Amino acid sequence: MLPIPIKKFIELFSELPSIGPRQATRLAFHLIASGKNTIQEIERSLSDIKNLKNCEQCFFIATAPSNLCFFCADSKRRKDLIAIVEKPTDLLSLEKTRTFNGQYFILGDLAKAGVLETAQRLRIKNLASRMEKEFPDKNAEIIIAISPTTFGDFTAQLITQEFKPLVKKITRLGRGIPTGGEIEFADEETLRNALERRN
Ligand SMILES: [Zn+2]
């Protein structure tokens, strides 16, 4: 019934977060109706994000031509305070509170299966050796800003074990965020409170 290009479009876009087949179909017809200029602009935007690279320190998006992101490159931010988050969108939610003035570290999406991927374990190990080198006096602080889900709790335990011998303080952000709730969707006030009253 549908031409192949539209079918292909729906197939691809249905795979994206928050978009199901119905939304993808609606989107396809909306774009066709919007005309060539709009579609070309979207093509250009896709091509631009294709070339972005991760920050070599925290895995957020680096600000070209630097290998670092906006946050890691900012000399006014504290280096001895690191919030470990799951996703870039969690970072943005925390940043919006304007309460946090440290560095971030992105772990990558936690799989629902309950096992950390090798790449994620490696990220944690690399951060640990960096902390060991940069803070031989162990005077840094780690904030675990991972959503209080079952697997989030498991990951938090793992991080605590890894960093306990290396830093002076490890806190978990979570108070005020309902169990099973997600940091990404918590409102600013809740997150600000969770940051200020972390334990
Ligand atoms: Zn960075």
PDB file of N, CA and C in Angstrom, residues 49-70 72 86-88 91 106-108 123:
ATOM      1  N   ILE A  49      25.572  16.130  12.741  1.00  0.00           N
ATOM      2  CA  ILE A  49      25.741  15.378  13.989  1.00  0.00           C
ATOM      3  C   ILE A  49      26.511  14.078  13.769  1.00  0.00           C
ATOM      4  N   LYS A  50      26.537  13.642  12.526  1.00  0.00           N
ATOM      5  CA  LYS A  50      27.283  12.420  12.195  1.00  0.00           C
ATOM      6  C   LYS A  50      28.768  12.569  12.538  1.00  0.00           C
ATOM      7  N   ASN A  51      29.268  13.808  12.410  1.00  0.00           N
ATOM      8  CA  ASN A  51      30.704  14.029  12.584  1.00  0.00           C
ATOM      9  C   ASN A  51      31.108  14.384  14.016  1.00  0.00           C
ATOM     10  N   LEU A  52      30.162  14.404  14.931  1.00  0.00           N
ATOM     11  CA  LEU A  52      30.508  14.769  16.312  1.00  0.00           C
ATOM     12  C   LEU A  52      31.270  13.635  16.990  1.00  0.00           C
ATOM     13  N   LYS A  53      32.150  14.036  17.915  1.00  0.00           N
ATOM     14  CA  LYS A  53      32.934  13.028  18.638  1.00  0.00           C
ATOM     15  C   LYS A  53      32.674  13.143  20.137  1.00  0.00           C
ATOM     16  N   ASN A  54      32.913  12.047  20.849  1.00  0.00           N
ATOM     17  CA  ASN A  54      32.768  12.086  22.307  1.00  0.00           C
ATOM     18  C   ASN A  54      33.959  12.779  22.945  1.00  0.00           C
ATOM     19  N   CYS A  55      33.694  13.464  24.051  1.00  0.00           N
ATOM     20  CA  CYS A  55      34.760  14.053  24.858  1.00  0.00           C
ATOM     21  C   CYS A  55      35.651  12.911  25.347  1.00  0.00           C
ATOM     22  N   GLU A  56      36.957  13.079  25.230  1.00  0.00           N
ATOM     23  CA  GLU A  56      37.841  11.964  25.589  1.00  0.00           C
ATOM     24  C   GLU A  56      37.912  11.750  27.100  1.00  0.00           C
ATOM     25  N   GLN A  57      37.400  12.721  27.853  1.00  0.00           N
ATOM     26  CA  GLN A  57      37.465  12.595  29.296  1.00  0.00           C
ATOM     27  C   GLN A  57      36.163  12.098  29.925  1.00  0.00           C
ATOM     28  N   CYS A  58      35.031  12.639  29.464  1.00  0.00           N
ATOM     29  CA  CYS A  58      33.771  12.314  30.156  1.00  0.00           C
ATOM     30  C   CYS A  58      32.732  11.647  29.263  1.00  0.00           C
ATOM     31  N   PHE A  59      32.978  11.570  27.962  1.00  0.00           N
ATOM     32  CA  PHE A  59      32.085  10.922  26.988  1.00  0.00           C
ATOM     33  C   PHE A  59      30.822  11.704  26.660  1.00  0.00           C
ATOM     34  N   PHE A  60      30.769  12.979  27.086  1.00  0.00           N
ATOM     35  CA  PHE A  60      29.744  13.861  26.528  1.00  0.00           C
ATOM     36  C   PHE A  60      30.213  14.216  25.107  1.00  0.00           C
ATOM     37  N   ILE A  61      29.538  15.126  24.416  1.00  0.00           N
ATOM     38  CA  ILE A  61      29.968  15.468  23.062  1.00  0.00           C
ATOM     39  C   ILE A  61      31.057  16.539  23.122  1.00  0.00           C
ATOM     40  N   ALA A  62      32.170  16.277  22.455  1.00  0.00           N
ATOM     41  CA  ALA A  62      33.282  17.228  22.429  1.00  0.00           C
ATOM     42  C   ALA A  62      32.907  18.440  21.585  1.00  0.00           C
ATOM     43  N   THR A  63      33.457  19.605  21.982  1.00  0.00           N
ATOM     44  CA  THR A  63      33.240  20.810  21.202  1.00  0.00           C
ATOM     45  C   THR A  63      34.416  20.972  20.255  1.00  0.00           C
ATOM     46  N   ALA A  64      34.189  20.698  18.964  1.00  0.00           N
ATOM     47  CA  ALA A  64      35.272  20.757  17.985  1.00  0.00           C
ATOM     48  C   ALA A  64      35.867  22.161  17.955  1.00  0.00           C
ATOM     49  N   PRO A  65      37.169  22.353  17.706  1.00  0.00           N
ATOM     50  CA  PRO A  65      38.140  21.318  17.356  1.00  0.00           C
ATOM     51  C   PRO A  65      38.769  20.633  18.578  1.00  0.00           C
ATOM     52  N   SER A  66      38.312  20.981  19.784  1.00  0.00           N
ATOM     53  CA  SER A  66      38.898  20.380  20.986  1.00  0.00           C
ATOM     54  C   SER A  66      38.454  18.916  21.125  1.00  0.00           C
ATOM     55  N   ASN A  67      39.228  18.132  21.858  1.00  0.00           N
ATOM     56  CA  ASN A  67      38.816  16.750  22.150  1.00  0.00           C
ATOM     57  C   ASN A  67      38.004  16.682  23.434  1.00  0.00           C
ATOM     58  N   LEU A  68      37.821  17.872  24.035  1.00  0.00           N
ATOM     59  CA  LEU A  68      37.073  17.931  25.284  1.00  0.00           C
ATOM     60  C   LEU A  68      35.714  18.576  25.065  1.00  0.00           C
ATOM     61  N   CYS A  69      34.798  18.330  26.008  1.00  0.00           N
ATOM     62  CA  CYS A  69      33.482  18.960  25.919  1.00  0.00           C
ATOM     63  C   CYS A  69      33.535  20.317  26.626  1.00  0.00           C
ATOM     64  N   PHE A  70      32.432  21.016  26.532  1.00  0.00           N
ATOM     65  CA  PHE A  70      32.266  22.322  27.160  1.00  0.00           C
ATOM     66  C   PHE A  70      32.592  22.266  28.662  1.00  0.00           C
ATOM     67  N   CYS A  72      34.337  19.850  30.509  1.00  0.00           N
ATOM     68  CA  CYS A  72      35.706  19.460  30.852  1.00  0.00           C
ATOM     69  C   CYS A  72      36.696  20.571  30.514  1.00  0.00           C
ATOM     70  N   GLU A  86      24.290   8.214  33.832  1.00  0.00           N
ATOM     71  CA  GLU A  86      24.099   7.165  32.836  1.00  0.00           C
ATOM     72  C   GLU A  86      24.127   7.739  31.422  1.00  0.00           C
ATOM     73  N   LYS A  87      23.331   8.790  31.197  1.00  0.00           N
ATOM     74  CA  LYS A  87      23.135   9.289  29.834  1.00  0.00           C
ATOM     75  C   LYS A  87      23.432  10.781  29.717  1.00  0.00           C
ATOM     76  N   PRO A  88      23.738  11.245  28.510  1.00  0.00           N
ATOM     77  CA  PRO A  88      23.937  12.678  28.296  1.00  0.00           C
ATOM     78  C   PRO A  88      22.718  13.495  28.720  1.00  0.00           C
ATOM     79  N   LEU A  91      22.906  14.276  32.344  1.00  0.00           N
ATOM     80  CA  LEU A  91      23.854  15.383  32.536  1.00  0.00           C
ATOM     81  C   LEU A  91      23.124  16.713  32.342  1.00  0.00           C
ATOM     82  N   ILE A 106      30.071  10.118  31.898  1.00  0.00           N
ATOM     83  CA  ILE A 106      28.920   9.380  31.351  1.00  0.00           C
ATOM     84  C   ILE A 106      29.255   7.903  31.182  1.00  0.00           C
ATOM     85  N   LEU A 107      28.426   7.082  31.797  1.00  0.00           N
ATOM     86  CA  LEU A 107      28.664   5.643  31.804  1.00  0.00           C
ATOM     87  C   LEU A 107      28.109   4.957  30.555  1.00  0.00           C
ATOM     88  N   GLY A 108      27.073   5.530  29.981  1.00  0.00           N
ATOM     89  CA  GLY A 108      26.395   4.884  28.849  1.00  0.00           C
ATOM     90  C   GLY A 108      25.154   4.161  29.347  1.00  0.00           C
ATOM     91  N   ARG A 123      35.276   1.898  31.106  1.00  0.00           N
ATOM     92  CA  ARG A 123      35.150   3.329  31.396  1.00  0.00           C
ATOM     93  C   ARG A 123      35.378   3.582  32.885  1.00  0.00           C
TER      94      ARG A 123
END
